[in-house]
Every structure is written in C-alpha cells, then in structure tokens.
PDB file of C-alpha atoms and ligand atoms in Angstrom:
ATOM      1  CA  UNK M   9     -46.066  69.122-141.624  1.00 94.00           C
ATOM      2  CA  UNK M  10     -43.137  71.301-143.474  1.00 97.00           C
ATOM      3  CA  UNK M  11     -40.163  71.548-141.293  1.00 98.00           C
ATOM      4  CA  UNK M  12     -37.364  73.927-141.364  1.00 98.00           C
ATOM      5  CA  UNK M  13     -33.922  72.798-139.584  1.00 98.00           C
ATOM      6  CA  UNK M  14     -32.038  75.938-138.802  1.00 98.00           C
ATOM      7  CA  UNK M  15     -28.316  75.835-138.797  1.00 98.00           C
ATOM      8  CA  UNK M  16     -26.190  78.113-137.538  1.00 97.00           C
ATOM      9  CA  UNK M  17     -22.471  78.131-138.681  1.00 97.00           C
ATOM     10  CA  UNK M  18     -19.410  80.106-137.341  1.00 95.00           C
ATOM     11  CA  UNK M  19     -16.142  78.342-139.443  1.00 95.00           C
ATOM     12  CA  UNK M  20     -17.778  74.832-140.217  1.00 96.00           C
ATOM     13  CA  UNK M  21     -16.265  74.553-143.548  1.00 96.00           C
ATOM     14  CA  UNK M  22     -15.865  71.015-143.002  1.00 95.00           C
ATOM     15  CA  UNK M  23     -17.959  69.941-141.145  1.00 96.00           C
ATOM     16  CA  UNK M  24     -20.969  71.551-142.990  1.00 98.00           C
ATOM     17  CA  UNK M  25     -21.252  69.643-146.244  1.00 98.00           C
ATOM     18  CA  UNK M  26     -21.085  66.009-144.117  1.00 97.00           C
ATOM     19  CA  UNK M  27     -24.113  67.843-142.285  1.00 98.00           C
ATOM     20  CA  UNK M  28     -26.164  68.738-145.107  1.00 98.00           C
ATOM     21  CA  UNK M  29     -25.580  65.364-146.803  1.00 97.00           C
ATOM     22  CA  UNK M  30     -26.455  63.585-143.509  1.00 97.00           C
ATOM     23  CA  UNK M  31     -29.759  65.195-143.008  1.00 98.00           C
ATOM     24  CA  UNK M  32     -30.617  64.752-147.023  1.00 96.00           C
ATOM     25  CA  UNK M  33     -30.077  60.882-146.438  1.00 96.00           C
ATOM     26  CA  UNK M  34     -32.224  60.507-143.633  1.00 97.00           C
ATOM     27  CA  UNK M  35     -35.182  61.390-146.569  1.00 95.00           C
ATOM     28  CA  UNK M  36     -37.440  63.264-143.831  1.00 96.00           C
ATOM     29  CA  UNK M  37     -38.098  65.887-146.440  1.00 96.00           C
ATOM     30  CA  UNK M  38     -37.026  69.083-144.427  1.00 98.00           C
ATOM     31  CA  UNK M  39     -35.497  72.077-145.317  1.00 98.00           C
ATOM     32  CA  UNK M  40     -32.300  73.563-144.164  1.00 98.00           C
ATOM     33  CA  UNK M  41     -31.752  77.218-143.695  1.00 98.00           C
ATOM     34  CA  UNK M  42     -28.381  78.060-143.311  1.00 98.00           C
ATOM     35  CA  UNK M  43     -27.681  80.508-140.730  1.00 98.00           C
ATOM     36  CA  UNK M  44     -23.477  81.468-141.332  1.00 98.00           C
ATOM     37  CA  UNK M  45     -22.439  85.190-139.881  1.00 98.00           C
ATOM     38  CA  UNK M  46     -19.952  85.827-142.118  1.00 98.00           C
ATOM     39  CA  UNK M  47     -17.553  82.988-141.037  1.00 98.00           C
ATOM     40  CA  UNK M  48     -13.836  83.638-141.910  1.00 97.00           C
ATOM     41  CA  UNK M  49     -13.233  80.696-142.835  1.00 97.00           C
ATOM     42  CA  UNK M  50     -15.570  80.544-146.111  1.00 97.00           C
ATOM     43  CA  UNK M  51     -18.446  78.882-144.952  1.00 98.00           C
ATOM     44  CA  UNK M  52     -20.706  81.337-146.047  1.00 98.00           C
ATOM     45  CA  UNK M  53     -19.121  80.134-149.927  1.00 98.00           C
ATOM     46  CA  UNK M  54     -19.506  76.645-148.883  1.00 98.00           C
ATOM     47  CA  UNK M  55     -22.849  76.998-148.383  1.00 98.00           C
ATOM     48  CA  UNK M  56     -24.052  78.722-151.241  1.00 98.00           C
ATOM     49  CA  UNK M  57     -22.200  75.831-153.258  1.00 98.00           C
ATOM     50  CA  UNK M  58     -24.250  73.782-151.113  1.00 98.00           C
ATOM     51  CA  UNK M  59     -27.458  75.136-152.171  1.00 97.00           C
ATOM     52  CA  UNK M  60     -26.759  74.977-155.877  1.00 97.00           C
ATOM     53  CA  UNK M  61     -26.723  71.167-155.234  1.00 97.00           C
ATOM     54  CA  UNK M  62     -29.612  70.417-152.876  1.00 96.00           C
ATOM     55  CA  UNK M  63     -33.026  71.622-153.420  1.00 93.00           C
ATOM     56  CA  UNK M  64     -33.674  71.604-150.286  1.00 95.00           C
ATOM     57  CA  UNK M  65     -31.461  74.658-148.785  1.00 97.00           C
ATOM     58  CA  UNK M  66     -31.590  78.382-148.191  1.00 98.00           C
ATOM     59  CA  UNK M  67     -28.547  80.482-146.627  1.00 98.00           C
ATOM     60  CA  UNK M  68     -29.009  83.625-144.872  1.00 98.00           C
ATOM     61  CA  UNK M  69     -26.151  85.566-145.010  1.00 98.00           C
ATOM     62  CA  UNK M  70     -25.532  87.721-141.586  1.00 98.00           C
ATOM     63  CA  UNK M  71     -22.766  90.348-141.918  1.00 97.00           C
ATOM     64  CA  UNK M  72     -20.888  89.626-138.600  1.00 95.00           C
ATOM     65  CA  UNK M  73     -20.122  87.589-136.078  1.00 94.00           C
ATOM     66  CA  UNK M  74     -23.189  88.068-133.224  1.00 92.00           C
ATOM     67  CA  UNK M  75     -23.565  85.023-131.207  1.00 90.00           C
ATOM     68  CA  UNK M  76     -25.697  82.169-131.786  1.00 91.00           C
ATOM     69  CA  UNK M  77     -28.343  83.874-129.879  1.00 92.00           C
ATOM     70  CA  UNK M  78     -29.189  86.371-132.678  1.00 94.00           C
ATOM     71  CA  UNK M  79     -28.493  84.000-135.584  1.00 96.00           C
ATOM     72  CA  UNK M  80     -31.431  81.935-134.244  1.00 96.00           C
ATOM     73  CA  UNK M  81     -33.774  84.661-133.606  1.00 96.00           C
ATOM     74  CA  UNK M  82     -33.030  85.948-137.707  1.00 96.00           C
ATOM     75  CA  UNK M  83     -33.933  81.966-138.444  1.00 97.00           C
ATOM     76  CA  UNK M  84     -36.997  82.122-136.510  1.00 97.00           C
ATOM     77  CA  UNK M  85     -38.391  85.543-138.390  1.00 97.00           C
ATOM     78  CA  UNK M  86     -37.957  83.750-141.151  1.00 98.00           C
ATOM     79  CA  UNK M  87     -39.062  80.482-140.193  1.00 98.00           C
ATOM     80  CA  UNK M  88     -42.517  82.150-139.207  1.00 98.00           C
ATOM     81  CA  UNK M  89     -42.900  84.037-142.651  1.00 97.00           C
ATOM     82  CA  UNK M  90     -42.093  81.354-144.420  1.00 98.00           C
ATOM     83  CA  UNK M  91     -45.330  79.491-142.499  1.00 98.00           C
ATOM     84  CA  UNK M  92     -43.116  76.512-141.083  1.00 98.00           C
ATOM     85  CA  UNK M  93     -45.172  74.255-138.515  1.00 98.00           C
ATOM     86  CA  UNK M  94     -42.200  72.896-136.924  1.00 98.00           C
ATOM     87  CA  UNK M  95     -38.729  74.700-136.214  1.00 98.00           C
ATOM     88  CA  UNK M  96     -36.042  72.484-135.068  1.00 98.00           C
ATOM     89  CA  UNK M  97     -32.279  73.820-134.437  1.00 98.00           C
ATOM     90  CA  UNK M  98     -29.268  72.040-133.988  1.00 97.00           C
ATOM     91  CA  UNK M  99     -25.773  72.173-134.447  1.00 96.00           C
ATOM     92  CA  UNK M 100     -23.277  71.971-137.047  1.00 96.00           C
ATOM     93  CA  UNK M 101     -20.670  70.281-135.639  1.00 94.00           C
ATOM     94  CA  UNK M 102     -22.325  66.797-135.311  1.00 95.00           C
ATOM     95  CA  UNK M 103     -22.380  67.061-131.414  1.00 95.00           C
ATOM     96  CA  UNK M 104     -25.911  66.591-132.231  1.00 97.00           C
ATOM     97  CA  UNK M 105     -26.257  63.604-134.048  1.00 97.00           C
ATOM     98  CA  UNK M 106     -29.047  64.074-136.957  1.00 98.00           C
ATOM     99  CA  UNK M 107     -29.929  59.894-136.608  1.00 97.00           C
ATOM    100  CA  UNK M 108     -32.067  61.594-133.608  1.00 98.00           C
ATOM    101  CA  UNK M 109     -34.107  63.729-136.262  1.00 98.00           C
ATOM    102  CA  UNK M 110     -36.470  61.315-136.598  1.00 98.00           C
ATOM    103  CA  UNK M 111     -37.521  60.310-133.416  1.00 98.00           C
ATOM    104  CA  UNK M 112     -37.625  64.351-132.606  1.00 98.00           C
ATOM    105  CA  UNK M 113     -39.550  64.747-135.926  1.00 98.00           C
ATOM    106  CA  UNK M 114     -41.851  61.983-133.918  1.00 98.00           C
ATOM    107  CA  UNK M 115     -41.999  63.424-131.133  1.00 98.00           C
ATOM    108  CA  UNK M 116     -43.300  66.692-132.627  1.00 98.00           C
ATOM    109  CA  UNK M 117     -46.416  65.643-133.492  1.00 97.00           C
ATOM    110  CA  UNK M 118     -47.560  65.458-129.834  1.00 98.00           C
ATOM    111  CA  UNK M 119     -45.512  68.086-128.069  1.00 98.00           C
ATOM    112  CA  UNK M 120     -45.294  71.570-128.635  1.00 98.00           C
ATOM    113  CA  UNK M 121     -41.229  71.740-127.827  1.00 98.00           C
ATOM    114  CA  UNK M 122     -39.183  68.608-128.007  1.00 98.00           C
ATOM    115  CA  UNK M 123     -35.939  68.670-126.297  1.00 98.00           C
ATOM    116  CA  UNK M 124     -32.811  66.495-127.066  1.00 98.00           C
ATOM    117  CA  UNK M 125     -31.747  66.322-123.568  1.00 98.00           C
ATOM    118  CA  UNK M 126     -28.329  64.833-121.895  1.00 97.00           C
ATOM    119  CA  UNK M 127     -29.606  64.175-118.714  1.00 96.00           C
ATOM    120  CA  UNK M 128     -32.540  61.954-118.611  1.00 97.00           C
ATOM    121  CA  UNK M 129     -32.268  58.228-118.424  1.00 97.00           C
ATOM    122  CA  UNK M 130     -30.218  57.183-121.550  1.00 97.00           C
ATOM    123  CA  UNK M 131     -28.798  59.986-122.863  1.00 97.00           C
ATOM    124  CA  UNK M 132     -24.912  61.685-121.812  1.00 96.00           C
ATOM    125  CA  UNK M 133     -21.989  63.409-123.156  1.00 94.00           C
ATOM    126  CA  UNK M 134     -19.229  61.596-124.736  1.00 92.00           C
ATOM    127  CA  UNK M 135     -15.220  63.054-125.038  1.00 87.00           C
ATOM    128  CA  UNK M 136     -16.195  66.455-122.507  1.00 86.00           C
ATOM    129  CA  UNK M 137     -13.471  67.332-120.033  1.00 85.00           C
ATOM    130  CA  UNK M 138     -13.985  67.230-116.076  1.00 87.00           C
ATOM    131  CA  UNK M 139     -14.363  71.239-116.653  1.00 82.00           C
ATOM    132  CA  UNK M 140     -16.673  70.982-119.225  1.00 83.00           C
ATOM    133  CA  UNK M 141     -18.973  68.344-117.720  1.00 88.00           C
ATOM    134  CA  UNK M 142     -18.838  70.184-114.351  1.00 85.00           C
ATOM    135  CA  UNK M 143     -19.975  73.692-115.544  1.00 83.00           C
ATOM    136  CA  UNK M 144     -22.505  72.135-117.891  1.00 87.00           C
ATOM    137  CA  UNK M 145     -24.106  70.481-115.175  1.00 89.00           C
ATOM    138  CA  UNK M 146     -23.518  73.203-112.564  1.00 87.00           C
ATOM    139  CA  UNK M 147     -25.489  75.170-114.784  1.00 86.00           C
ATOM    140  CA  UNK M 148     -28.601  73.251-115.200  1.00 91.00           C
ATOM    141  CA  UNK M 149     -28.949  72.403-111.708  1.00 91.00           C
ATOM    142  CA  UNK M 150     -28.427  76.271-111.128  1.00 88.00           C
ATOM    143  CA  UNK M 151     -31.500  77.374-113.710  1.00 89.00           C
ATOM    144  CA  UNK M 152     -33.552  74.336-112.599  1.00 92.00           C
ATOM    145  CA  UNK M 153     -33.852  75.244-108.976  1.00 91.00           C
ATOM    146  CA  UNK M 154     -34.367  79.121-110.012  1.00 88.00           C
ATOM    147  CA  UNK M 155     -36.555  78.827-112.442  1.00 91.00           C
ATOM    148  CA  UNK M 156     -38.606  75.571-110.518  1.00 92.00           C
ATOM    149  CA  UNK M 157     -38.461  74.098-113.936  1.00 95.00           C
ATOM    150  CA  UNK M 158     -38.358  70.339-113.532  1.00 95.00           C
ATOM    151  CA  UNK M 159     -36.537  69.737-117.096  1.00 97.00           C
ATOM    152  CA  UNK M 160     -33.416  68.215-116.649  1.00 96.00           C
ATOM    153  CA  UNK M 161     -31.467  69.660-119.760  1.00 96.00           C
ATOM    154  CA  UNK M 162     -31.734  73.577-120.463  1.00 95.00           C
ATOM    155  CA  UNK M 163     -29.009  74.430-121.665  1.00 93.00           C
ATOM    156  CA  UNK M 164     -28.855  72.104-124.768  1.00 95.00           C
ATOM    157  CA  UNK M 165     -29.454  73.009-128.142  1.00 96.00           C
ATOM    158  CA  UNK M 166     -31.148  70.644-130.318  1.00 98.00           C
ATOM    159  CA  UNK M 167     -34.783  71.397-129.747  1.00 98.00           C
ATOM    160  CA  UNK M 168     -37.783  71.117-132.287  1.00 98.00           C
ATOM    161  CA  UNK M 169     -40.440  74.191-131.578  1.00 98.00           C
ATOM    162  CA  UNK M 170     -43.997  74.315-132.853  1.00 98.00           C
ATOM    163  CA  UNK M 171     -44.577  77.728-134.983  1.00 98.00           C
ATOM    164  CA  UNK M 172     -47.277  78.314-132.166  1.00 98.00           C
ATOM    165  CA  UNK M 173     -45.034  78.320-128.842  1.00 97.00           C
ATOM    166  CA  UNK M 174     -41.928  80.291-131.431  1.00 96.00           C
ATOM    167  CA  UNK M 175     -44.813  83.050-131.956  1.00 95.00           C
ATOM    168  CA  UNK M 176     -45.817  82.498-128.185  1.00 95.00           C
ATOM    169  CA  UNK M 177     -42.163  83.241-126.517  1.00 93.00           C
ATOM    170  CA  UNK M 178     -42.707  87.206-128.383  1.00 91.00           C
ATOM    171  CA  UNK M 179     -39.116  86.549-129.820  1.00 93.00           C
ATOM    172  CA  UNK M 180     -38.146  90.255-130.487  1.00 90.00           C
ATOM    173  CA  UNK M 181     -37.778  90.674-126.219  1.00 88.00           C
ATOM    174  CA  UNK M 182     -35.179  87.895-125.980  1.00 88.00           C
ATOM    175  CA  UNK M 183     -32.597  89.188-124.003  1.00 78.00           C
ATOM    176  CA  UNK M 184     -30.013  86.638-123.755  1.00 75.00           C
ATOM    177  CA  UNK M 185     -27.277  84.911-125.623  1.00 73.00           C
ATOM    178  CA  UNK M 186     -24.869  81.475-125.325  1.00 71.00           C
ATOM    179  CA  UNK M 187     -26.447  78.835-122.686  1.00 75.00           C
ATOM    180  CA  UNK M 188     -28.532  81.371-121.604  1.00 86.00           C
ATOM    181  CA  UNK M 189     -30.641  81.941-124.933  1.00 92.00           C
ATOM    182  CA  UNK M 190     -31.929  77.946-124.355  1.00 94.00           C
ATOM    183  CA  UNK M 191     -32.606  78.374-120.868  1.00 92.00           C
ATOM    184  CA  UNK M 192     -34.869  81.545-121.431  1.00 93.00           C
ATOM    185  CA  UNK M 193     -36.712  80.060-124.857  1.00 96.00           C
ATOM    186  CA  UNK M 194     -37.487  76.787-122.839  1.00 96.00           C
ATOM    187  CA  UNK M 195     -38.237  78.589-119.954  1.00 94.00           C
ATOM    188  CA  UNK M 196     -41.143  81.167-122.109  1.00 95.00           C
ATOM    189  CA  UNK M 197     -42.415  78.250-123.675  1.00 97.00           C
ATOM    190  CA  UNK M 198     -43.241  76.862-120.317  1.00 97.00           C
ATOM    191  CA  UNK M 199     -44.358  79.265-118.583  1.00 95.00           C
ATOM    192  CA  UNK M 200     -46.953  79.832-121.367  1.00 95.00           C
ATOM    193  CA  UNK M 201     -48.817  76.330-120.141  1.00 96.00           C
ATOM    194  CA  UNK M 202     -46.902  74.217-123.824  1.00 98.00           C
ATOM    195  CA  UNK M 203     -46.225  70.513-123.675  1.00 98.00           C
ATOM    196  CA  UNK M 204     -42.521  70.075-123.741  1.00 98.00           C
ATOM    197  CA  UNK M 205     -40.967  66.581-124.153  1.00 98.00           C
ATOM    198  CA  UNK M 206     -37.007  65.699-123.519  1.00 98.00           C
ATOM    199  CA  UNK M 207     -35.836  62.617-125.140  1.00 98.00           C
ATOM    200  CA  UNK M 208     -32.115  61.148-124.623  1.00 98.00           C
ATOM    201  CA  UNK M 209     -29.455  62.157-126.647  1.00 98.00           C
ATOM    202  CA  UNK M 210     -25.796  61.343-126.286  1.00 97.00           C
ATOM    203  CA  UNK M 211     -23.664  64.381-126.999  1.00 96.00           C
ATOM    204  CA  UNK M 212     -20.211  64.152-129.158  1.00 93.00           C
ATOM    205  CA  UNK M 213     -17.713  66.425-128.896  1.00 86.00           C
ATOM    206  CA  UNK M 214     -16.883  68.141-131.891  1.00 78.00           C
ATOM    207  CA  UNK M 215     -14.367  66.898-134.167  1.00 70.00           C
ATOM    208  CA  UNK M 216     -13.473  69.492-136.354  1.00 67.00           C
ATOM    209  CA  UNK M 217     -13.031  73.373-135.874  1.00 62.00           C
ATOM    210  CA  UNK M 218     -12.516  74.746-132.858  1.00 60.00           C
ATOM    211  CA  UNK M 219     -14.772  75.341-129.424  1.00 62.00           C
ATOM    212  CA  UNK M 220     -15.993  78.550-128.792  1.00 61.00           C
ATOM    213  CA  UNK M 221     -17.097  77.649-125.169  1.00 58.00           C
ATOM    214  CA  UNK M 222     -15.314  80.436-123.028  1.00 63.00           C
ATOM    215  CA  UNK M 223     -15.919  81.420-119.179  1.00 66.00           C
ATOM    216  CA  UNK M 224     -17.741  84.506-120.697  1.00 71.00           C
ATOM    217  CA  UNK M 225     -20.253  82.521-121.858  1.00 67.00           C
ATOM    218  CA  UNK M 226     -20.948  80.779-118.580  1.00 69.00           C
ATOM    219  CA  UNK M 227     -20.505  83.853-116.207  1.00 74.00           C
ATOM    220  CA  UNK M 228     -23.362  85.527-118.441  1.00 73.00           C
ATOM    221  CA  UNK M 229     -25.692  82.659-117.565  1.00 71.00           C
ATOM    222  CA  UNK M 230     -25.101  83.277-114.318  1.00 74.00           C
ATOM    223  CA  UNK M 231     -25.764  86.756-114.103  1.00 74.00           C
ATOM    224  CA  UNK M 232     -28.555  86.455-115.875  1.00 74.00           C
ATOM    225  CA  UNK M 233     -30.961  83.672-114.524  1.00 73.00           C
ATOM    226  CA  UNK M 234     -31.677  85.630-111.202  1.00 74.00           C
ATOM    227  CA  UNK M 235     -32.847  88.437-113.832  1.00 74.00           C
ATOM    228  CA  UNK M 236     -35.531  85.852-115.682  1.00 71.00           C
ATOM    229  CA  UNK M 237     -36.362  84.773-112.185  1.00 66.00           C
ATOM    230  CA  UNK M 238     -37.385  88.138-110.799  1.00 63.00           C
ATOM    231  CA  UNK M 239     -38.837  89.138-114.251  1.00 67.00           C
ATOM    232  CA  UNK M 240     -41.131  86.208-113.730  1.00 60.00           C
ATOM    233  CA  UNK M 241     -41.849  86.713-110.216  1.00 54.00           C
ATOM    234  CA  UNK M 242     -43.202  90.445-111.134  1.00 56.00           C
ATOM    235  CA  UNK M 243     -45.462  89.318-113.660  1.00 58.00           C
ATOM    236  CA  UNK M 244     -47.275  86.881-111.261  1.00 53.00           C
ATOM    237  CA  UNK M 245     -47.806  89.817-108.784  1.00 51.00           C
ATOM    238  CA  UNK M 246     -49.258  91.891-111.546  1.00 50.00           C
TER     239      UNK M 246
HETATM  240  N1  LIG B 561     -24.244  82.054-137.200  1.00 50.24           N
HETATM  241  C1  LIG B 561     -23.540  81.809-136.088  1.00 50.24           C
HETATM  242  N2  LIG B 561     -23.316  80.543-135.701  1.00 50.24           N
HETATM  243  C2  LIG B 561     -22.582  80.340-134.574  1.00 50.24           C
HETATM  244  C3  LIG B 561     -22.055  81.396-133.796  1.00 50.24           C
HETATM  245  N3  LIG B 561     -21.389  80.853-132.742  1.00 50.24           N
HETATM  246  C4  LIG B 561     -21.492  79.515-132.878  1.00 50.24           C
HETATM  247  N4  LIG B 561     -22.204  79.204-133.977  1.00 50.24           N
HETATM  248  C5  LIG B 561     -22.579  77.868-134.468  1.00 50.24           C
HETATM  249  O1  LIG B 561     -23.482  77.330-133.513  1.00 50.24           O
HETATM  250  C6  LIG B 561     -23.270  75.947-133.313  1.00 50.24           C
HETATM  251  C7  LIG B 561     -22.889  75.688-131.853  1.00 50.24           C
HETATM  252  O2  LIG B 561     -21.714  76.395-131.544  1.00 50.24           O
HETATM  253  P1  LIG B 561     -20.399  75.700-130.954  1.00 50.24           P
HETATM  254  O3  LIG B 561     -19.245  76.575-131.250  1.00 50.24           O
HETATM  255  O4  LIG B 561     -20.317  74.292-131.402  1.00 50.24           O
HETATM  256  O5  LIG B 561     -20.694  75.808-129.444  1.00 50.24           O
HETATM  257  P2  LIG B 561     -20.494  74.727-128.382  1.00 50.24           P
HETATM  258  O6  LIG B 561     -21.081  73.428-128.838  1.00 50.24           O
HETATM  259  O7  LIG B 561     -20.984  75.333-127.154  1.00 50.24           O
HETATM  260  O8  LIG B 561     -18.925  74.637-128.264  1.00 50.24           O
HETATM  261  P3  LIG B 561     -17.867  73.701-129.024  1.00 50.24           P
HETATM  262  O9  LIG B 561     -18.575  72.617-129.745  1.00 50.24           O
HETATM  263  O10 LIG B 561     -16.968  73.240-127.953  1.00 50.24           O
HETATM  264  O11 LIG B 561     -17.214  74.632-129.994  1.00 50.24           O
HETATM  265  C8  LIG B 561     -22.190  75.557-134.322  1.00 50.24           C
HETATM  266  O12 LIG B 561     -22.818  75.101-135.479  1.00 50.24           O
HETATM  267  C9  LIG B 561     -21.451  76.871-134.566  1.00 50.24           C
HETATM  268  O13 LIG B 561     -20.838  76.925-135.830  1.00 50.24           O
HETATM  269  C10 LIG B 561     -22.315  82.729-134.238  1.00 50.24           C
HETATM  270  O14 LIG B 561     -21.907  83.717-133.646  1.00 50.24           O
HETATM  271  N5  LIG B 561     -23.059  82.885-135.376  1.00 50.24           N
HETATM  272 MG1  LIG B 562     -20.418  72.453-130.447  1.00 50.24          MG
END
C-alpha cells in the first residue's frame, strides 16, 4: 500500500520539523508532501531543509496564501498522479496527534475513508475555549441534520481517503473552503455508496503559532451547507 500524508503549512516553522521527525519514527514507511503557501514566516525554507534530510519528503511550493481548502485539492492532483492508494491529511500543528497514524493506517485497509473523529465514544478536545467547543459542535450537529449524514465528526481534519473515493468526489467541482471543505469531501464520498469509518481521537490545541479560526470561517459553513443540501436534493429528482 504506498501512502502519501499531505501536510499543509501556513507559519509552522516550529512546529514542522517535530512533525516530520514524529511521523519518520513511527517507521510506517509513508511519504510526506509538504503543502506550505508561501508562509511568511519561512516555512517554505524549513521545509526544503527538511527534505534534504529525509528521503521520504516532497514540498510543493504554492505562491500565496489560499486557504487550506485549495492546498489540499493541489495535494490530491498530485497524490493521484503520483498513483498513491491511500491519501491521509492532517495537521501540522500536532492537534492531530500522529501516534493515531497507525491505527488509521489500520483502519484503511477495510474502509474506503477513515475519519479521526472527536465525537464518538472515546475521543474529545482538550485546552478549546467554551466558544470554540460551542461553534465546533454547533456546526456538526447543523451539517448532520442537513445533510442526514449520521457521522458524528465532519468538520475534522485528519482523514485517510482511498485513491478510489479521492477520484470519486470529481475534486476539480469542490466549492468550499475552512470547515466546510471536510463537510462537503465526507459528504461526496458518502453519497457515492463508500465505507467510511470514524475512530476516536482526542484533539490538542495547538501549541505553537497562532489560530487562524475566525467567525469568517464559520459563517461560510453556514451559508453554505443549505447550498450542498439543495444541490443534492436536485440530483435525486433528476
Ligand atoms: N498551505 C496552507 N496551509 C494552511 C492554510 N491555512 C492553514 N493551513 C495549515 O492547515 C493546518 C490547519 O490549520 P490551523 O490554522 O491549525 O486551523 P485550525 O486548527 O482550525 O485553527 P488553530 O489550530 O486554532 O490555528 C495547519 O497545519 C496550518 O498550518 C493555508 O492557507 N495554506
Ligand atoms: Mg490547528
């Protein structure tokens, strides 16, 4: 099975080499595309040191800043040429804890998405604010009841997708960015008939560099989960 992690980085100078050395001991033998749009803060430099040292990394090199959304869909392009079976993406900032790779590498054999999920039995969030927790939350309840998905966490990030359900979810009509982008990928995968697994994860805040959660990025999810909803609703009647 070859398996690419894709890792997106906006000013994770410090936080990225602990990554990359923390996935390299875990000895799963996956590579790591670095995914860093231009970060001000020299990760992009960082990285490329990076990949002088491991043999196990490739940075891609976006010219600005464009949301995680996009950053993800250049990974999974090139994910897909590069004939990966299994795409997993997490991120940088060690909210997602890369001791769960292996149990989602696992996991991946069987399902076609695997999703490291905060709110089954097991799994939480750990240093969040009342605010946070509340509009994270708010929000899945929100897409679960429009959508009549019965997954409890959408909005999370670390997944692991099969090349098949990637090429499946036609990645070039994505429309949506932030919480939103996870909601909709989860949601195509779905809705074309994949097996899709969520396993517990606890979820750390970050501890270095800053957040980049803003009310912008929950108002969009709002706005746009009644669009996904009627989207889906026409294609039925049709
Ligand atoms: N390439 C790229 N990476 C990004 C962008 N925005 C965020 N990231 C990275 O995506 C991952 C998740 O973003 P975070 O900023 O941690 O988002 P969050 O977890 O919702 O919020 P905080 O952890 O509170 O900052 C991190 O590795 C970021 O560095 C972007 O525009 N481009
Ligand atoms: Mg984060």
């Amino acid at each position: 099975m070859k398996i690419v992690i894709l890792l997106p980085t906006y000013n994770e100078k410090d936080n990225l080499p602990l990554m990359v050395e923390a996935i390299y001991r875990l000895d799963l033998g996956v590579n790591i595309f670095i995914i860093d749009d231009n970060s001000p803060d020299g990760t992009g430099q960082v990285a490329e040191e990076l990949q002088t040292q491991y043999n196990n990394i490739s940075v891609i090199h976006r010219v600005k800043k464009e949301g995680l959304g996009k950053a993800y869909i250049h990974g999974f392009y090139e994910a897909l040429n590069q004939n990966y079976d299994k795409i997993i993406t997490m991120d940088c900032d060690f909210s997602h804890d890369p001791q769960y790779l292996k149990q989602m590498v696992f996991l991946a054999r069987k399902y076609s998405l695997v999703l490291g999920s905060r709110y089954v039995v097991g799994g939480g969030v750990d240093g969040w604010s009342l605010w946070r927790r509340f509009i994270s939350r708010g929000g899945n309840i929100y897409a679960r009841l429009l959508l009549n998905l019965r997954y409890k966490d959408l909005t999370g990030g670390f997944k692991c997708y099969d090349a098949k359900a990637l090429d499946d979810m036609n990645i070039g009509t994505l429309c949506s960015q932030g919480y939103t982008f996870q909601i909709e990928t989860t949601y195509r995968i779905h809705s074309k008939g994949h097996k899709i697994k969520e396993f517990p994860i606890i979820f750390k805040d970050r501890v270095y560099g800053e957040s980049k959660m803003s009310f912008d990025i929950a108002w969009e999810a709002i706005k746009i989960l009644p669009k996904l909803m009627f989207k889906a609703h026409r294609k039925k009647e049709n």
